[in-house]
Coordinates of N, CA and C in Angstrom, one line a residue:
Chain A
X54 N -27.6 -48.2 27.4 CA -26.6 -46.3 28.0 C -27.1 -45.4 27.4
X55 N -27.3 -44.2 27.9 CA -27.7 -43.0 27.1 C -26.7 -43.1 26.5
X56 N -26.7 -42.3 24.3 CA -25.5 -42.0 23.6 C -26.5 -40.6 23.7
X57 N -26.0 -39.5 23.2 CA -26.5 -38.1 22.4 C -25.8 -37.9 21.3
X58 N -26.1 -37.8 20.2 CA -25.6 -37.1 18.8 C -25.9 -36.0 18.0
X59 N -25.3 -35.0 18.1 CA -25.2 -33.9 17.6 C -25.3 -33.3 15.8
X60 N -26.2 -33.5 15.5 CA -25.5 -33.7 13.7 C -25.8 -32.0 13.2
X61 N -24.8 -31.3 12.4 CA -23.9 -31.8 11.7 C -22.7 -31.2 13.3
X62 N -21.7 -32.2 13.2 CA -20.8 -31.0 14.0 C -20.5 -29.4 13.5
X63 N -20.2 -29.2 12.2 CA -19.6 -28.0 12.5 C -21.2 -26.9 11.2
X64 N -21.1 -25.7 10.9 CA -21.9 -25.3 9.6 C -21.0 -24.1 10.3
X65 N -21.2 -23.7 8.9 CA -21.3 -22.2 8.1 C -21.7 -21.0 7.7
X66 N -22.5 -20.7 7.5 CA -23.7 -19.8 6.6 C -23.5 -18.1 6.8
X67 N -24.3 -18.3 5.3 CA -24.1 -15.9 5.5 C -25.2 -15.6 6.8
X68 N -25.2 -14.5 7.2 CA -26.1 -14.4 7.8 C -27.6 -13.9 7.4
X69 N -28.5 -14.2 8.2 CA -30.1 -14.6 7.1 C -30.7 -15.2 7.5
X70 N -29.9 -17.0 6.8 CA -30.0 -18.2 7.3 C -31.5 -18.6 7.8
X71 N -32.0 -19.3 8.0 CA -32.3 -20.3 8.9 C -32.1 -20.9 8.7
X72 N -31.7 -21.7 10.2 CA -31.2 -23.4 10.5 C -32.1 -24.2 11.2
X73 N -31.5 -25.4 11.0 CA -32.1 -26.3 11.6 C -30.2 -27.7 12.7
X74 N -30.8 -27.4 13.7 CA -29.8 -27.9 14.2 C -29.8 -29.3 14.7
X75 N -29.0 -30.7 14.9 CA -30.6 -31.9 15.4 C -29.5 -32.1 16.8
X76 N -30.6 -32.7 17.2 CA -29.4 -33.8 18.1 C -30.9 -35.2 17.9
X77 N -29.8 -36.1 18.7 CA -30.8 -37.6 19.2 C -30.5 -38.4 19.7
X78 N -30.6 -39.2 20.4 CA -30.7 -39.6 22.1 C -31.0 -41.2 22.0
X79 N -30.1 -42.0 22.4 CA -31.0 -43.6 22.2 C -32.0 -43.9 23.5
X80 N -31.8 -43.2 24.7 CA -32.8 -43.9 24.5 C -33.9 -43.2 25.3
X81 N -35.4 -43.1 24.6 CA -36.3 -42.5 24.9 C -36.9 -42.2 26.5
X82 N -36.6 -43.2 27.5 CA -37.4 -42.5 28.7 C -36.7 -41.4 28.8
X83 N -36.8 -40.6 28.9 CA -36.4 -39.0 29.5 C -37.4 -38.4 30.5
X84 N -37.4 -37.2 31.0 CA -37.8 -36.3 31.6 C -38.0 -34.9 30.7
X85 N -36.7 -34.1 30.0 CA -36.8 -33.6 29.5 C -35.4 -33.3 29.1
X86 N -35.0 -32.5 27.3 CA -34.0 -32.3 27.1 C -33.9 -30.8 27.2
X87 N -32.1 -30.3 27.1 CA -31.8 -29.1 27.2 C -31.2 -28.4 26.4
X88 N -31.4 -27.7 25.5 CA -29.9 -26.5 24.7 C -29.2 -25.6 25.0
X89 N -27.9 -25.9 24.5 CA -27.3 -25.0 25.5 C -26.8 -24.1 24.6
X90 N -25.9 -22.8 24.2 CA -24.8 -22.4 23.9 C -23.8 -22.0 24.3
X91 N -23.1 -22.1 23.6 CA -21.6 -21.9 24.5 C -20.6 -21.1 23.7
X92 N -20.0 -20.5 24.5 CA -19.3 -19.3 22.9 C -18.0 -19.4 23.3
X93 N -16.7 -18.7 22.8 CA -15.5 -19.4 22.0 C -15.0 -19.0 24.4
X94 N -14.3 -19.9 25.2 CA -13.9 -19.6 26.5 C -14.6 -19.4 27.8
X95 N -15.8 -19.2 27.2 CA -16.7 -19.3 28.0 C -17.9 -20.8 28.4
X96 N -18.8 -20.0 29.0 CA -19.7 -21.0 30.4 C -20.9 -21.3 29.7
X97 N -21.6 -22.6 28.9 CA -22.4 -22.8 29.1 C -23.8 -22.1 28.8
X98 N -24.8 -21.1 28.6 CA -25.8 -20.0 28.8 C -27.1 -21.4 28.1
X99 N -28.2 -21.8 29.3 CA -29.2 -22.7 29.3 C -29.9 -21.7 27.8
X100 N -30.5 -22.3 26.4 CA -31.7 -21.8 25.6 C -33.1 -22.4 26.1
X101 N -33.5 -23.6 26.4 CA -34.2 -24.0 26.2 C -34.8 -25.1 26.5
X102 N -34.7 -25.3 27.6 CA -35.7 -26.4 28.0 C -37.2 -27.3 27.8
X103 N -36.8 -28.4 27.0 CA -37.9 -28.6 27.0 C -38.6 -30.5 27.1
X104 N -39.5 -30.4 27.5 CA -40.1 -30.8 28.9 C -40.7 -32.8 27.4
X105 N -40.8 -33.6 28.6 CA -40.9 -35.0 27.6 C -42.0 -34.7 27.5
X106 N -43.3 -33.9 28.0 CA -44.7 -33.5 28.0 C -45.0 -33.3 26.2
X107 N -44.1 -32.3 26.3 CA -44.1 -31.5 25.6 C -43.8 -31.4 23.8
X108 N -44.1 -31.1 23.0 CA -42.9 -30.7 21.6 C -42.9 -30.0 21.4
X109 N -42.8 -28.3 21.8 CA -41.8 -27.2 21.3 C -41.8 -26.4 22.5
X110 N -41.0 -25.9 22.1 CA -40.7 -24.6 23.8 C -40.5 -23.7 22.3
X111 N -40.3 -21.9 22.3 CA -39.7 -21.6 22.1 C -39.3 -20.4 22.5
X112 N -38.2 -19.9 22.0 CA -37.9 -18.3 22.9 C -37.1 -17.3 22.0
X113 N -38.4 -16.0 21.3 CA -36.9 -15.4 20.4 C -37.2 -16.6 19.3
X114 N -36.2 -16.0 19.0 CA -35.8 -16.8 17.4 C -35.2 -18.5 16.9
X115 N -36.1 -18.8 18.3 CA -35.1 -20.4 18.5 C -36.9 -21.2 18.6
X116 N -36.7 -22.1 18.3 CA -37.7 -23.4 18.9 C -36.8 -24.4 18.5
X117 N -37.7 -25.1 20.0 CA -37.1 -26.6 19.6 C -37.7 -27.8 19.6
X118 N -38.1 -28.1 19.1 CA -38.7 -30.0 19.0 C -38.1 -30.6 19.6
X119 N -39.3 -31.8 20.4 CA -39.0 -32.8 20.7 C -39.9 -34.2 20.0
X120 N -39.3 -35.3 20.1 CA -40.1 -36.6 19.7 C -40.0 -38.3 20.4
X121 N -40.4 -38.1 21.5 CA -39.0 -38.7 22.4 C -39.5 -40.0 21.8
X122 N -40.5 -40.9 20.8 CA -40.4 -41.7 20.2 C -39.2 -42.1 19.8
X123 N -38.8 -41.1 18.6 CA -37.9 -41.6 17.6 C -37.0 -40.5 18.6
X124 N -36.3 -40.7 19.6 CA -35.1 -40.5 20.1 C -34.4 -38.7 19.4
X125 N -35.3 -37.6 19.3 CA -35.2 -36.5 18.2 C -35.8 -35.5 19.1
X126 N -34.8 -34.8 18.6 CA -35.0 -32.8 19.1 C -34.4 -32.2 17.6
X127 N -35.2 -31.3 17.7 CA -34.2 -30.5 16.5 C -34.6 -28.8 17.8
X128 N -33.4 -27.9 17.2 CA -33.1 -27.1 17.4 C -33.1 -25.8 15.8
X129 N -34.5 -25.6 16.0 CA -34.9 -24.5 14.5 C -33.9 -23.1 15.0
X130 N -33.4 -22.3 14.3 CA -32.7 -21.2 14.4 C -33.7 -20.8 13.3
X131 N -34.4 -18.8 13.8 CA -34.8 -18.4 12.4 C -33.4 -17.1 12.1
X132 N -33.7 -16.3 11.2 CA -32.5 -15.4 10.9 C -31.6 -15.1 11.3
X133 N -30.6 -16.2 11.0 CA -29.3 -16.3 11.6 C -28.6 -14.7 11.5
X134 N -27.9 -13.9 12.7 CA -27.1 -13.0 12.8 C -25.4 -13.5 13.4
X135 N -25.1 -12.7 12.7 CA -23.2 -13.2 13.6 C -23.1 -13.2 14.9
X136 N -23.8 -13.0 15.8 CA -24.0 -13.3 16.9 C -24.1 -14.4 17.7
X137 N -25.3 -15.3 16.8 CA -25.9 -16.3 17.2 C -24.4 -17.5 16.6
X138 N -23.0 -17.2 16.1 CA -21.9 -17.7 16.4 C -21.1 -18.7 17.6
X139 N -21.6 -19.5 18.0 CA -21.2 -20.2 19.3 C -21.2 -22.0 18.5
X140 N -20.7 -22.5 19.5 CA -21.2 -24.6 19.9 C -22.2 -24.4 20.1
X141 N -24.2 -25.4 19.7 CA -24.7 -25.3 20.2 C -25.0 -26.6 20.9
X142 N -25.2 -27.1 22.0 CA -25.0 -28.1 22.8 C -26.1 -29.2 22.7
X143 N -27.4 -30.3 23.2 CA -28.7 -31.0 23.6 C -27.5 -31.6 24.5
X144 N -28.9 -32.3 26.0 CA -28.0 -33.2 26.7 C -29.4 -32.9 27.2
X145 N -30.1 -35.0 27.9 CA -30.5 -35.2 28.6 C -30.2 -36.3 29.6
X146 N -31.2 -36.1 30.3 CA -30.5 -36.7 31.1 C -31.5 -38.1 32.0
X147 N -30.2 -39.1 32.1 CA -30.7 -40.1 31.5 C -31.1 -41.6 32.7
X148 N -32.9 -40.8 32.5 CA -33.2 -42.0 33.5 C -34.2 -40.8 34.2
X149 N -33.4 -39.4 33.8 CA -34.4 -38.1 34.7 C -33.3 -37.7 35.4
X150 N -32.3 -38.1 36.1 CA -31.8 -38.1 37.6 C -30.7 -37.8 37.6
X151 N -30.0 -37.0 38.3 CA -28.0 -36.3 39.2 C -27.5 -35.9 37.9
X152 N -27.9 -36.6 37.3 CA -26.3 -35.3 35.2 C -27.2 -35.5 33.8
X153 N -26.7 -35.4 33.7 CA -26.4 -34.8 31.5 C -26.0 -35.2 30.8
X154 N -25.8 -36.1 29.8 CA -25.5 -36.5 28.7 C -25.7 -35.9 27.6
X155 N -24.0 -35.1 27.7 CA -23.8 -34.4 26.1 C -23.7 -34.8 25.0
X156 N -24.0 -34.5 24.0 CA -23.8 -34.4 22.3 C -22.1 -33.2 22.5
X157 N -21.9 -33.8 22.1 CA -20.2 -32.8 21.4 C -20.6 -31.4 20.8
X158 N -22.1 -31.4 20.3 CA -21.9 -29.9 19.6 C -22.1 -30.0 18.3
X159 N -22.1 -28.9 18.3 CA -22.8 -28.4 17.1 C -21.5 -26.9 16.6
X160 N -20.6 -26.7 16.4 CA -20.5 -25.5 16.5 C -20.6 -24.7 14.9
X161 N -21.1 -23.4 14.9 CA -21.7 -22.8 14.5 C -21.4 -21.5 13.9
X162 N -20.9 -20.8 12.5 CA -20.8 -19.6 12.9 C -21.2 -19.2 11.3
X163 N -21.5 -17.8 11.9 CA -23.1 -17.3 10.8 C -21.2 -16.1 9.9
X164 N -21.9 -15.7 9.2 CA -20.7 -14.8 8.6 C -21.8 -13.5 7.7
X165 N -21.1 -12.2 7.6 CA -22.0 -12.0 7.8 C -21.7 -10.9 6.1
Chain B
X870 N -25.9 -10.3 39.0 CA -25.6 -11.0 39.9 C -25.0 -12.5 39.7
X871 N -24.3 -13.2 39.5 CA -23.6 -13.8 38.4 C -24.8 -15.3 39.3
X872 N -25.8 -16.6 39.2 CA -26.2 -17.0 39.3 C -25.0 -18.8 39.4
X873 N -24.3 -19.2 39.1 CA -23.3 -19.7 39.4 C -21.7 -19.6 39.2
X874 N -21.5 -19.1 40.4 CA -20.4 -18.4 40.8 C -19.0 -19.6 40.6
X875 N -17.6 -19.3 40.0 CA -16.3 -20.2 40.0 C -15.4 -19.8 40.4
X876 N -14.0 -20.4 41.1 CA -13.1 -19.3 41.0 C -12.1 -20.0 41.1
X877 N -10.4 -20.3 40.7 CA -10.4 -19.4 40.0 C -11.4 -19.3 37.7
X878 N -11.2 -18.1 37.1 CA -11.2 -18.7 36.1 C -10.3 -19.2 35.0
X879 N -8.7 -19.2 35.8 CA -7.6 -19.9 35.1 C -7.4 -20.3 36.5
X880 N -6.4 -22.0 36.1 CA -5.1 -22.2 37.3 C -4.8 -22.7 36.5
X881 N -3.0 -22.4 36.6 CA -1.7 -23.1 35.6 C -0.7 -23.3 37.1
X882 N -0.8 -24.5 37.6 CA 0.3 -25.5 38.2 C 1.0 -26.3 37.6
X883 N 2.2 -26.7 38.5 CA 2.7 -27.8 38.0 C 2.7 -29.1 38.6
X884 N 2.8 -30.4 37.9 CA 3.3 -31.7 38.5 C 3.2 -31.8 39.5
X885 N 2.3 -32.8 40.2 CA 2.8 -33.4 41.6 C 1.8 -31.9 42.7
X886 N 1.3 -31.2 42.1 CA 0.6 -30.5 43.1 C -1.1 -30.5 43.1
X887 N -1.7 -29.4 44.4 CA -2.2 -29.3 45.0 C -3.1 -28.2 44.3
X888 N -4.5 -28.4 44.1 CA -5.4 -27.0 43.4 C -7.4 -27.4 44.4
X889 N -7.0 -26.2 44.1 CA -9.0 -26.5 45.1 C -9.2 -25.4 43.9
X890 N -11.1 -25.5 43.3 CA -11.9 -24.8 43.0 C -13.1 -24.3 43.4
X891 N -13.7 -23.3 43.4 CA -15.0 -23.4 44.8 C -15.7 -22.5 43.7
X892 N -17.2 -23.1 43.9 CA -18.0 -22.9 43.4 C -19.7 -22.7 44.3
X893 N -20.1 -21.8 43.7 CA -21.3 -21.0 44.8 C -22.8 -20.9 43.9
X894 N -23.6 -21.3 44.6 CA -24.9 -20.4 43.7 C -26.2 -19.8 44.6
X895 N -26.5 -19.1 43.6 CA -27.2 -18.2 45.1 C -28.4 -18.3 44.1
X896 N -29.3 -19.4 43.4 CA -29.9 -19.6 42.8 C -31.1 -20.7 43.8
X897 N -30.8 -20.7 44.7 CA -31.6 -21.7 45.8 C -32.0 -22.9 45.5
X898 N -30.7 -23.3 44.9 CA -31.3 -24.9 44.3 C -30.4 -26.1 44.8
X899 N -30.8 -27.5 45.4 CA -30.8 -28.3 45.8 C -29.5 -29.0 45.6
X900 N -29.6 -28.8 44.0 CA -28.0 -30.5 43.0 C -26.6 -29.3 42.7
X901 N -26.6 -29.9 43.2 CA -24.4 -28.6 42.4 C -24.3 -30.9 41.8
X902 N -23.3 -29.8 40.3 CA -22.5 -30.4 39.9 C -21.1 -30.4 39.7
X903 N -20.0 -31.0 39.0 CA -18.9 -30.4 38.3 C -18.9 -31.4 37.6
X904 N -18.6 -30.8 36.2 CA -18.9 -31.4 35.0 C -17.3 -31.6 34.4
X905 N -16.5 -31.7 33.6 CA -14.9 -32.0 33.0 C -15.2 -31.6 31.4
X906 N -14.7 -31.0 30.7 CA -15.0 -30.5 29.3 C -13.2 -30.7 28.4
X907 N -13.1 -31.8 28.2 CA -11.9 -31.9 27.8 C -11.3 -31.5 26.2
X908 N -10.2 -31.8 26.0 CA -9.8 -30.8 24.8 C -10.9 -31.4 23.9
X909 N -10.5 -32.1 23.4 CA -12.5 -32.5 22.9 C -13.8 -31.0 22.9
X910 N -13.2 -30.4 23.7 CA -15.2 -30.0 24.2 C -15.5 -31.2 24.3
X911 N -15.3 -32.0 24.5 CA -16.7 -33.3 25.3 C -16.8 -32.8 27.1
X912 N -18.1 -33.4 27.0 CA -18.4 -32.8 28.4 C -18.7 -33.8 28.9
X913 N -18.4 -34.0 30.2 CA -18.8 -35.3 30.9 C -19.3 -34.5 32.5
X914 N -20.0 -35.8 32.6 CA -20.1 -35.3 34.7 C -19.1 -35.8 35.2
X915 N -18.2 -35.2 36.2 CA -18.1 -36.2 38.1 C -18.8 -36.7 39.1
X916 N -19.3 -35.5 39.7 CA -20.0 -35.3 40.0 C -21.3 -34.6 40.7
X917 N -22.1 -35.1 41.1 CA -23.5 -34.8 41.3 C -24.0 -34.9 43.1
X918 N -23.7 -33.1 44.0 CA -25.0 -33.7 45.0 C -25.9 -33.4 45.0
X919 N -26.2 -33.9 46.1 CA -27.8 -33.0 46.2 C -28.0 -33.0 48.4
X920 N -28.3 -31.3 48.4 CA -28.4 -31.6 49.6 C -27.2 -31.7 50.6
X921 N -26.2 -31.6 49.9 CA -24.4 -31.7 50.8 C -24.4 -33.0 51.1
X922 N -25.5 -34.0 49.7 CA -24.8 -35.3 50.1 C -24.7 -35.8 48.7
X923 N -23.1 -36.7 48.4 CA -23.0 -36.7 47.3 C -23.2 -37.8 46.5
X924 N -24.5 -37.9 45.4 CA -25.3 -38.9 44.3 C -24.9 -39.5 43.4
X925 N -23.3 -38.9 43.0 CA -23.1 -39.3 42.2 C -21.5 -39.1 42.4
X926 N -20.2 -40.3 41.8 CA -18.6 -40.4 41.8 C -19.3 -41.4 40.5
X927 N -18.9 -40.3 38.6 CA -18.8 -41.0 37.8 C -17.0 -41.6 37.5
X928 N -16.7 -42.6 38.1 CA -15.9 -42.8 37.7 C -14.4 -42.0 38.0
X929 N -14.3 -41.2 38.9 CA -13.4 -40.3 38.5 C -12.3 -40.8 40.0
X930 N -10.7 -40.3 40.1 CA -9.8 -41.2 40.5 C -9.7 -40.1 42.3
X931 N -9.5 -41.6 42.9 CA -10.1 -40.5 44.4 C -9.2 -39.1 44.9
X932 N -8.1 -39.1 43.4 CA -7.4 -37.8 43.7 C -8.3 -36.4 43.7
X933 N -9.4 -36.6 43.5 CA -10.4 -36.1 43.1 C -11.4 -35.7 44.4
X934 N -11.3 -34.9 45.4 CA -11.7 -35.2 46.4 C -13.1 -34.1 46.5
X935 N -15.1 -33.7 45.8 CA -15.5 -33.1 45.9 C -15.8 -32.4 47.3
X936 N -16.3 -31.2 47.2 CA -16.9 -31.2 49.5 C -18.1 -29.9 49.0
X937 N -19.0 -30.9 49.4 CA -19.9 -29.6 50.2 C -20.3 -28.6 51.5
X938 N -20.2 -27.9 52.0 CA -20.3 -27.4 53.3 C -21.5 -26.7 53.4
X939 N -21.9 -27.0 52.4 CA -23.5 -26.4 52.1 C -24.1 -26.5 51.2
X940 N -25.8 -26.5 50.9 CA -26.0 -26.5 49.6 C -25.8 -25.7 48.2
X941 N -25.4 -24.7 48.9 CA -25.1 -23.4 48.2 C -23.1 -23.7 48.1
X942 N -23.2 -24.3 48.1 CA -21.5 -24.3 47.6 C -20.9 -25.5 48.0
X943 N -19.8 -26.1 45.9 CA -19.3 -27.1 46.7 C -18.0 -26.4 45.8
X944 N -16.9 -27.3 46.3 CA -15.2 -27.2 45.6 C -15.0 -28.6 45.4
X945 N -13.7 -28.3 44.7 CA -13.6 -28.8 43.9 C -11.6 -29.2 44.7
X946 N -11.3 -30.7 45.7 CA -9.9 -30.4 45.4 C -9.5 -31.5 44.6
X947 N -8.2 -31.0 43.8 CA -7.8 -32.4 43.3 C -6.5 -31.9 43.8
X948 N -6.1 -33.5 44.4 CA -4.8 -34.2 45.0 C -3.4 -33.8 43.7
X949 N -2.2 -34.6 44.0 CA -0.9 -34.8 42.8 C -1.5 -34.3 41.7
X950 N -1.8 -33.2 41.6 CA -2.1 -33.5 39.4 C -1.2 -34.0 38.1
X951 N -2.6 -34.6 37.5 CA -1.0 -34.4 36.2 C -1.7 -34.2 35.1
X952 N -0.3 -33.9 34.3 CA -0.5 -34.1 32.7 C -2.3 -33.7 32.7
X953 N -2.8 -35.0 32.7 CA -3.9 -35.5 31.7 C -5.0 -34.0 32.6
X954 N -5.4 -34.6 33.7 CA -6.2 -33.2 34.4 C -6.4 -31.8 33.7
X955 N -5.4 -31.5 32.9 CA -5.8 -30.1 32.3 C -6.9 -30.3 31.3
X956 N -7.9 -29.1 31.7 CA -9.3 -29.8 30.7 C -10.1 -28.4 31.6
X957 N -11.2 -27.9 31.1 CA -11.8 -27.2 31.6 C -12.9 -27.7 32.0
X958 N -13.8 -26.8 33.3 CA -14.4 -27.7 34.7 C -14.6 -26.9 34.7
X959 N -17.0 -27.8 34.8 CA -17.5 -26.3 34.9 C -18.8 -26.7 36.0
X960 N -18.2 -26.3 37.0 CA -20.0 -26.1 38.2 C -21.3 -26.2 38.2
X961 N -22.0 -26.7 38.3 CA -23.2 -26.6 37.2 C -24.3 -26.9 38.9
X962 N -25.7 -26.3 39.1 CA -26.9 -26.3 40.4 C -28.0 -26.3 38.9
X963 N -28.8 -27.3 40.3 CA -30.6 -27.7 39.3 C -31.1 -27.7 40.5
X964 N -32.9 -27.0 40.1 CA -33.6 -26.9 41.2 C -33.1 -28.7 42.5
X965 N -33.3 -30.2 41.7 CA -33.5 -31.3 41.5 C -32.9 -32.4 41.7
X966 N -32.7 -33.2 41.9 CA -32.1 -34.2 41.0 C -32.7 -34.6 39.8
X967 N -33.9 -34.7 39.9 CA -34.6 -35.1 38.6 C -36.4 -35.5 39.0
X968 N -36.9 -35.2 37.9 CA -38.2 -35.1 37.8 C -38.1 -34.1 36.7
X969 N -39.6 -33.2 35.9 CA -39.3 -32.3 35.8 C -39.4 -31.0 36.1
X970 N -38.9 -30.4 35.1 CA -38.4 -28.8 35.2 C -36.8 -28.8 36.3
X971 N -35.5 -29.8 35.5 CA -34.9 -29.6 35.9 C -33.7 -28.9 34.9
X972 N -34.0 -28.4 34.5 CA -32.7 -27.0 34.3 C -31.4 -26.9 35.2
X973 N -31.2 -27.5 33.7 CA -29.4 -26.8 35.2 C -28.9 -25.8 34.1
X974 N -28.0 -24.6 35.0 CA -26.6 -23.7 35.0 C -25.9 -24.3 35.9
X975 N -25.7 -23.3 34.1 CA -23.3 -23.6 34.7 C -23.0 -21.8 35.3
X976 N -21.2 -22.4 35.3 CA -20.8 -21.4 36.3 C -20.0 -21.3 34.7
X977 N -18.9 -20.3 35.1 CA -17.9 -19.9 33.3 C -17.2 -20.8 33.1
X978 N -17.2 -22.2 34.0 CA -15.3 -22.5 34.4 C -14.6 -22.2 34.2
X979 N -13.6 -22.9 35.0 CA -12.1 -22.8 35.5 C -11.1 -23.6 34.6
X980 N -10.7 -23.2 33.5 CA -9.3 -23.4 32.6 C -8.6 -24.1 33.3
X981 N -8.0 -26.0 33.3 CA -6.8 -25.9 34.0 C -6.2 -26.3 33.5
X982 N -4.6 -25.7 33.6 CA -3.5 -26.0 32.7 C -2.3 -26.4 34.1
X983 N -1.8 -27.8 33.9 CA -1.1 -28.4 34.4 C 0.3 -28.3 33.7
X984 N 1.6 -28.2 34.2 CA 2.3 -27.8 33.7 C 4.0 -29.0 34.4

């Protein structure tokens, strides 16, 4: 049974810091891994989809890496800004089909 | 132009009532989903539909009945609402059910409060 864990659960940092959010999963048989952002009271915004054959995916100040064999992904946020404050969720489709299994999220607060 | 839209955004109702949440996607995707986010913010799959056909029912009580009139719409009807049904319900869609490039897109959520 696929389980997804995110560490840390919460993070509070001053503006400008580079951050690393961690995601681990128990079953390495995945097709891809997706990172989302959720603002309070809002829906989920897809940030990055990283395929199982890829090691990295980048979008602006965000960089996601994937190590399937060790069951880990990291989301790197460069030069953090207060607007980055949100909950970050990672999710994988178990066996590649039909649904996403989510981690509990990392709640990020970036203060000026 | 919203990709995945759901209505209503907020729903407050009494125990025992029946209510529906509507979802529409304009992405041309084949697969649609309902997820539930509980009070601890944990997201869990409820249903998956592919081209109007149910492919996953994740042990959801049969008071919850999804309906897909076409592949762009997936509605959720809930009978005999209970206090424990209070949560945020998210609709989502993806190009297909599995394999590569199955990026999922989510709606804004419907916050259901049962009193």
